[in-house]
CSV table of C-alpha atoms in Angstrom, one decimal:
chain,number,residue,atom,x,y,z
A,1,GLU,CA,113.1,106.5,100.4
A,2,ALA,CA,109.9,107.5,102.3
A,3,VAL,CA,111.9,110.2,104.1
A,4,LEU,CA,113.1,111.6,100.8
A,5,ASP,CA,109.5,111.6,99.5
A,6,ILE,CA,108.4,113.6,102.6
A,7,ILE,CA,111.2,116.1,102.1
A,8,SER,CA,110.3,116.5,98.4
A,9,SER,CA,106.5,116.6,98.8
A,10,LYS,CA,104.8,119.2,96.7
A,11,THR,CA,101.3,118.9,98.3
A,12,ASP,CA,99.8,118.1,101.6
A,13,ALA,CA,98.1,115.0,100.0
A,14,PHE,CA,101.5,113.5,98.9
A,15,LEU,CA,103.0,114.4,102.3
A,16,LYS,CA,100.3,112.3,104.0
A,17,VAL,CA,100.8,109.4,101.6
A,18,SER,CA,104.6,109.5,102.2
A,19,THR,CA,104.1,109.7,106.0
A,20,ASN,CA,101.8,106.7,105.9
A,21,GLN,CA,104.5,104.8,104.0
A,22,LEU,CA,107.1,105.9,106.6
A,23,LYS,CA,104.8,104.4,109.3
A,24,GLY,CA,105.1,101.1,107.5
A,25,ASP,CA,101.7,100.8,105.7
A,26,LEU,CA,103.2,99.6,102.5
A,27,SER,CA,105.6,97.3,104.3
A,28,ILE,CA,102.7,95.6,106.1
A,29,ALA,CA,100.9,95.0,102.8
A,30,LEU,CA,104.0,93.6,101.2
A,31,ASP,CA,104.7,91.4,104.1
A,32,LYS,CA,101.3,89.8,103.8
A,33,ILE,CA,101.9,89.1,100.1
A,34,ARG,CA,105.3,87.7,100.9
A,35,GLU,CA,104.0,85.5,103.7
A,36,ALA,CA,101.5,83.9,101.4
A,37,LEU,CA,104.0,83.4,98.6
A,38,LEU,CA,106.7,82.1,101.1
A,39,LYS,CA,104.2,79.6,102.5
A,40,SER,CA,103.6,78.2,99.0
A,41,PHE,CA,107.3,78.2,98.1
A,42,ILE,CA,108.2,76.3,101.3
A,43,GLU,CA,105.5,73.7,100.5
A,44,LEU,CA,106.8,73.3,97.0
A,45,GLU,CA,110.4,73.1,98.1
A,46,ALA,CA,109.5,70.3,100.5
A,47,ILE,CA,107.8,68.3,97.8
A,48,VAL,CA,110.6,68.9,95.3
A,49,ASN,CA,113.4,68.0,97.7
A,50,PHE,CA,111.6,65.3,99.5
A,51,PRO,CA,109.5,63.5,96.8
A,52,GLU,CA,108.1,61.0,99.3
A,53,ASP,CA,105.9,63.9,100.6
A,54,ASP,CA,103.8,64.1,97.4
A,55,ILE,CA,101.0,66.6,96.7
A,56,ASP,CA,97.5,65.6,95.5
A,57,GLN,CA,95.1,67.5,93.3
A,58,SER,CA,93.5,69.3,96.3
A,59,GLY,CA,97.0,70.5,97.2
A,60,ILE,CA,97.5,71.7,93.7
A,61,ASN,CA,94.2,73.6,93.8
A,62,ARG,CA,95.1,75.1,97.2
A,63,LEU,CA,98.5,76.2,95.8
A,64,ASN,CA,96.8,77.7,92.7
A,65,GLU,CA,94.4,79.7,94.9
A,66,ALA,CA,97.2,81.1,97.0
A,67,VAL,CA,99.1,82.2,94.0
A,68,LEU,CA,96.0,83.8,92.5
A,69,GLU,CA,95.3,85.7,95.7
A,70,ALA,CA,98.8,87.0,95.8
A,71,GLN,CA,98.5,88.0,92.1
A,72,HIS,CA,95.3,90.1,92.9
A,73,LYS,CA,97.0,91.9,95.8
A,74,ILE,CA,100.0,92.8,93.8
A,75,LYS,CA,97.7,94.1,91.0
A,76,SER,CA,95.8,96.2,93.5
A,77,LEU,CA,99.0,97.8,94.7
A,78,LEU,CA,100.1,98.5,91.1
A,79,GLU,CA,96.8,100.1,90.3
A,80,SER,CA,97.5,102.7,92.9
A,81,SER,CA,100.8,103.6,91.2
A,82,ASP,CA,99.0,105.9,88.7
A,83,HIS,CA,97.6,107.9,91.6
A,84,GLY,CA,101.1,107.8,93.2
A,85,ARG,CA,102.7,109.3,90.1
A,86,ILE,CA,100.0,112.0,89.9
A,87,LEU,CA,100.6,113.1,93.5
A,88,LYS,CA,104.4,112.9,93.3
A,89,GLU,CA,105.1,114.3,89.8
A,90,GLY,CA,101.9,116.3,89.1
A,91,ILE,CA,99.8,116.6,86.0
A,92,LYS,CA,100.1,118.8,82.9
A,93,ILE,CA,97.0,120.7,82.0
A,94,VAL,CA,96.7,122.7,78.8
A,95,LEU,CA,94.2,125.5,78.2
A,96,CYS,CA,93.2,125.4,74.6
A,97,GLY,CA,90.7,127.5,72.5
A,98,LYS,CA,90.5,130.2,69.8
A,99,PRO,CA,91.6,133.7,70.7
A,100,ASN,CA,89.5,135.8,73.1
A,101,VAL,CA,87.5,133.0,74.7
A,102,GLY,CA,89.0,133.8,78.1
A,103,LYS,CA,91.8,131.3,78.5
A,104,SER,CA,94.1,133.7,80.2
A,105,SER,CA,91.4,134.9,82.5
A,106,LEU,CA,90.7,131.3,83.4
A,107,LEU,CA,94.4,130.6,84.0
A,108,ASN,CA,94.5,133.6,86.4
A,109,CYS,CA,91.4,132.3,88.2
A,110,LEU,CA,93.0,128.8,88.7
A,111,LEU,CA,96.3,130.3,89.8
A,112,ARG,CA,94.4,132.8,92.0
A,113,THR,CA,96.9,135.5,90.8
A,114,PRO,CA,97.0,137.7,87.7
A,115,ARG,CA,99.8,135.8,85.9
A,116,ALA,CA,98.6,136.3,82.3
A,117,ILE,CA,97.9,139.6,80.7
A,118,VAL,CA,94.2,139.9,79.9
A,119,SER,CA,92.6,142.2,77.4
A,120,ASP,CA,89.7,142.4,74.9
A,121,ILE,CA,92.2,142.3,72.0
A,122,ALA,CA,92.2,138.9,70.4
A,123,GLY,CA,95.6,137.2,70.4
A,124,THR,CA,97.0,138.9,73.4
A,125,THR,CA,98.7,135.7,74.5
A,126,ARG,CA,101.4,135.1,71.8
A,127,ASP,CA,103.3,132.4,73.6
A,128,THR,CA,102.7,129.6,76.0
A,129,ILE,CA,102.5,130.6,79.7
A,130,GLU,CA,103.4,127.9,82.2
A,131,GLU,CA,102.7,128.0,85.9
A,132,THR,CA,102.2,125.5,88.8
A,133,ALA,CA,99.3,125.2,91.2
A,134,GLN,CA,97.5,122.9,93.5
A,135,ILE,CA,94.0,121.8,92.8
A,136,GLY,CA,92.3,119.5,95.2
A,137,GLY,CA,95.6,118.4,96.6
A,138,ILE,CA,97.1,117.5,93.2
A,139,PRO,CA,100.0,119.4,91.8
A,140,PHE,CA,99.4,120.7,88.3
A,141,GLN,CA,101.4,122.4,85.6
A,142,LEU,CA,99.0,124.8,84.0
A,143,ILE,CA,99.8,125.9,80.4
A,144,ASP,CA,98.0,128.7,78.6
A,145,THR,CA,98.4,128.4,74.8
A,146,ALA,CA,98.3,130.9,72.1
A,147,GLY,CA,94.9,130.7,70.3
A,148,MET,CA,95.7,131.8,66.8
A,149,LEU,CA,95.2,129.2,64.0
A,150,ASN,CA,96.7,131.4,61.2
A,151,PRO,CA,100.0,132.9,62.4
A,152,ARG,CA,100.8,136.3,60.9
A,153,ASP,CA,104.6,136.3,61.5
A,154,LEU,CA,107.5,134.1,62.7
A,155,VAL,CA,106.8,134.8,66.3
A,156,GLU,CA,103.2,133.6,66.1
A,157,GLN,CA,104.4,130.6,64.0
A,158,GLU,CA,106.6,129.5,66.9
A,159,ALA,CA,103.8,130.2,69.4
A,160,VAL,CA,101.4,127.9,67.4
A,161,LYS,CA,104.1,125.2,67.2
A,162,ARG,CA,104.7,125.3,71.0
A,163,SER,CA,100.9,125.2,71.5
A,164,HIS,CA,100.5,122.1,69.4
A,165,LEU,CA,103.4,120.4,71.2
A,166,SER,CA,101.9,121.3,74.6
A,167,ILE,CA,98.5,119.9,73.6
A,168,GLN,CA,100.2,116.6,72.4
A,169,GLN,CA,102.0,116.2,75.8
A,170,ALA,CA,99.0,117.1,78.0
A,171,ASP,CA,97.5,114.8,80.6
A,172,LEU,CA,94.3,116.9,80.5
A,173,ILE,CA,93.1,119.6,78.0
A,174,LEU,CA,90.7,122.3,79.1
A,175,PHE,CA,89.0,123.2,75.8
A,176,VAL,CA,87.5,126.7,76.3
A,177,VAL,CA,84.7,128.1,74.1
A,178,ASP,CA,82.9,131.4,74.4
A,179,GLY,CA,79.3,130.6,75.5
A,180,SER,CA,78.1,134.1,74.5
A,181,SER,CA,78.9,133.5,70.8
A,182,SER,CA,77.9,130.8,68.4
A,183,LEU,CA,80.5,128.1,67.6
A,184,ASP,CA,82.4,128.9,64.4
A,185,GLU,CA,84.9,127.2,62.1
A,186,GLU,CA,87.8,128.1,64.4
A,187,ASP,CA,86.2,126.2,67.3
A,188,LYS,CA,85.5,123.2,65.0
A,189,LEU,CA,89.0,123.1,63.6
A,190,LEU,CA,90.6,123.2,67.1
A,191,ALA,CA,88.2,120.5,68.3
A,192,LYS,CA,89.3,118.2,65.5
A,193,THR,CA,92.9,118.4,66.8
A,194,LEU,CA,91.9,117.0,70.2
A,195,GLY,CA,90.5,113.7,69.2
A,196,GLY,CA,91.5,110.8,71.4
A,197,GLN,CA,92.7,113.0,74.2
A,198,ASN,CA,91.5,113.6,77.8
A,199,VAL,CA,89.4,116.7,77.3
A,200,LEU,CA,87.2,118.8,79.7
A,201,LEU,CA,85.1,121.2,77.8
A,202,ILE,CA,84.6,124.6,79.4
A,203,VAL,CA,81.9,127.1,78.3
A,204,ASN,CA,83.2,130.5,79.5
A,205,LYS,CA,81.3,133.8,79.8
A,206,ASP,CA,78.4,132.2,81.6
A,207,ASP,CA,77.5,135.6,82.9
A,208,LEU,CA,76.4,136.7,79.4
A,209,SER,CA,73.5,135.5,77.3
A,210,ASN,CA,74.2,131.9,76.3
A,211,LYS,CA,74.2,131.1,72.6
A,212,VAL,CA,75.8,127.6,72.8
A,213,THR,CA,73.8,124.5,73.6
A,214,GLU,CA,75.1,121.1,74.8
A,215,GLU,CA,74.0,119.6,71.6
A,216,ASP,CA,76.1,122.2,69.6
A,217,LEU,CA,79.1,121.3,71.7
A,218,LYS,CA,78.7,117.5,71.3
A,219,LYS,CA,78.5,118.0,67.5
A,220,ILE,CA,82.1,119.3,67.4
A,221,LEU,CA,83.6,117.2,70.3
A,222,ASP,CA,82.5,114.0,71.9
A,223,VAL,CA,83.1,114.6,75.6
A,224,GLU,CA,81.5,113.4,78.8
A,225,ARG,CA,82.1,116.5,80.9
A,226,ILE,CA,81.1,120.0,80.2
A,227,VAL,CA,81.4,122.8,82.8
A,228,SER,CA,80.0,126.3,82.5
A,229,VAL,CA,82.0,129.1,84.2
A,230,SER,CA,82.4,132.9,84.2
A,231,ALA,CA,86.1,133.7,84.6
A,232,LEU,CA,85.2,137.4,84.9
A,233,LYS,CA,82.6,136.9,87.7
A,234,LYS,CA,84.6,133.9,89.1
A,235,LYS,CA,81.4,131.8,88.8
A,236,GLY,CA,81.5,128.0,88.6
A,237,LEU,CA,85.2,127.7,89.6
A,238,ASP,CA,84.6,125.3,92.4
A,239,GLN,CA,82.7,122.9,90.1
A,240,LEU,CA,85.5,123.4,87.5
A,241,GLU,CA,88.2,122.3,90.0
A,242,LYS,CA,86.1,119.3,91.1
A,243,SER,CA,85.7,118.3,87.5
A,244,ILE,CA,89.5,118.6,86.9
A,245,VAL,CA,90.2,116.4,89.8
A,246,GLU,CA,87.6,113.9,88.7
A,247,CYS,CA,89.1,113.8,85.1
A,248,ILE,CA,92.5,112.9,86.6
A,249,TRP,CA,91.7,110.9,89.7
A,250,HIS,CA,88.3,109.4,88.6
A,251,SER,CA,86.9,110.6,91.9
A,252,THR,CA,86.0,114.0,93.4
A,253,SER,CA,88.2,113.5,96.5
A,254,ILE,CA,91.6,112.0,97.3
A,255,ASP,CA,91.8,109.3,100.0
A,256,THR,CA,95.3,109.8,101.5
A,257,HIS,CA,94.7,106.9,103.9
A,258,GLU,CA,94.8,104.2,101.2
A,259,ILE,CA,98.1,102.6,100.3
A,260,ILE,CA,99.5,104.4,97.3
A,261,VAL,CA,102.7,103.2,95.6
A,262,SER,CA,104.6,106.2,94.2
A,263,ASN,CA,108.3,105.2,94.2
A,264,ALA,CA,109.5,104.3,90.7
A,265,ARG,CA,111.8,101.5,92.0
A,266,HIS,CA,109.0,100.0,94.0
A,267,ILE,CA,106.7,100.1,91.0
A,268,GLN,CA,109.2,98.3,88.9
A,269,ALA,CA,109.9,95.7,91.5
A,270,LEU,CA,106.2,95.0,91.9
A,271,THR,CA,105.7,94.8,88.2
A,272,ASN,CA,108.5,92.2,88.0
A,273,CYS,CA,107.1,90.3,90.9
A,274,LEU,CA,103.6,90.2,89.2
A,275,GLY,CA,105.3,88.8,86.1
A,276,GLN,CA,106.8,86.0,88.0
A,277,VAL,CA,103.6,85.2,89.9
A,278,GLU,CA,101.6,85.1,86.7
A,279,SER,CA,104.2,82.8,85.2
A,280,ALA,CA,104.0,80.5,88.2
A,281,GLN,CA,100.2,80.4,87.8
A,282,GLU,CA,100.5,79.6,84.1
A,283,LYS,CA,102.9,76.7,84.9
A,284,ILE,CA,100.5,75.3,87.5
A,285,GLY,CA,97.7,75.4,85.0
A,286,GLU,CA,99.8,73.7,82.3
A,287,GLY,CA,100.7,70.9,84.8
A,288,LEU,CA,104.4,71.5,84.5
A,289,SER,CA,106.9,70.2,87.1
A,290,LEU,CA,106.5,71.9,90.5
A,291,GLU,CA,110.2,72.6,90.4
A,292,PHE,CA,109.5,75.3,87.7
A,293,VAL,CA,106.6,76.7,89.7
A,294,SER,CA,108.8,76.9,92.8
A,295,GLU,CA,111.6,78.8,90.9
A,296,GLU,CA,109.1,81.4,89.7
A,297,ILE,CA,107.7,82.0,93.1
A,298,LYS,CA,111.2,82.3,94.6
A,299,ARG,CA,112.0,85.0,92.0
A,300,ALA,CA,108.7,86.8,92.9
A,301,ILE,CA,109.7,86.8,96.6
A,302,ASN,CA,113.1,88.1,95.7
A,303,PHE,CA,111.5,91.1,93.9
A,304,LEU,CA,109.5,91.9,97.0
A,305,ASP,CA,112.6,91.5,99.1
A,306,SER,CA,114.3,94.2,97.0
A,307,ILE,CA,111.8,96.6,98.4
A,308,THR,CA,111.7,95.5,102.1
A,309,GLY,CA,115.3,94.4,102.4
A,310,LYS,CA,114.5,90.9,103.5
A,311,ASN,CA,116.3,87.7,102.2
A,312,ILE,CA,114.4,84.5,101.4
A,313,ASP,CA,117.5,82.3,101.7
A,314,THR,CA,118.3,83.2,105.3
A,315,ASP,CA,115.5,81.3,106.9
A,316,LEU,CA,114.3,78.9,104.2
A,317,LEU,CA,115.5,75.6,105.7
A,318,ASP,CA,114.3,76.5,109.2
A,319,GLN,CA,110.9,77.3,107.7
A,320,ILE,CA,110.7,74.0,105.8
A,321,PHE,CA,111.7,71.8,108.8
A,322,SER,CA,109.3,73.8,111.2
A,323,SER,CA,106.4,73.5,108.8
A,324,PHE,CA,106.7,69.8,107.7
A,325,CYS,CA,107.5,66.5,109.3
A,326,ILE,CA,110.3,65.6,106.9
A,327,GLY,CA,111.4,62.0,107.0
A,328,LYS,CA,108.5,60.4,108.9
């Protein structure tokens, strides 16, 4: 699976992550979790099958701590899966704004190629334009939307419909306003449609006299990040790209040396494993029979084994007899 990820890598960042996985970084992390769970499982099996070797409260506490530690490690791996999905599948970014604020010029700047037609005529873009690019090692699908709010014909109606659909499906919206003009009703109406979404506000035409303040912007849209650029002069683009990465990655740089889980099957197996570990921990807390706890941990190990290809049943008895003085 790591080989397939290497072959299908869209960016250098994901190639490095896949290469690290091929080297065994993920397997090593999974083996450590498995080893801790297996140790607890063996101890439980010994107690369940040989009741004369009972466990006291300190042993229960030790078991609970071991299960909690495994739980934290699994959660940590799963938290990386969002980053893994981003590097593997990419992110959908939509440029949104009223006509003639410079969305198409900005698209061309991010693509570093004149993909969209640019003119001073408002409404030049009458349909969504979709292109792919790399920004900071992350693959992006960039979508430039038509800016008209009041379509004049059937073509523009369809364009507006597609724009709204793209905005709803976006991972990040670049809401572009014209900094050389005061905000108007069109800006405000568009801003209202973006509530609850991940938005980066861009003030374009920074090379001209600025007529929009940060206070004005925050009145129409409550956002944390505002970036000023000039698509015409290619000013502020480096900061824009850093801000885009930060909005998605929650950091300005990507650490490709960390263990990142990106495979959908692995993510599902780890999710299932976490569910069993949490269930085991709950049963310990409720004081239920250790036989039930043992079964939950065994299932958790089986989910890990579905990733690594190991089998808990092949060496279970050997491990029990080597770890405990059974029958003394």
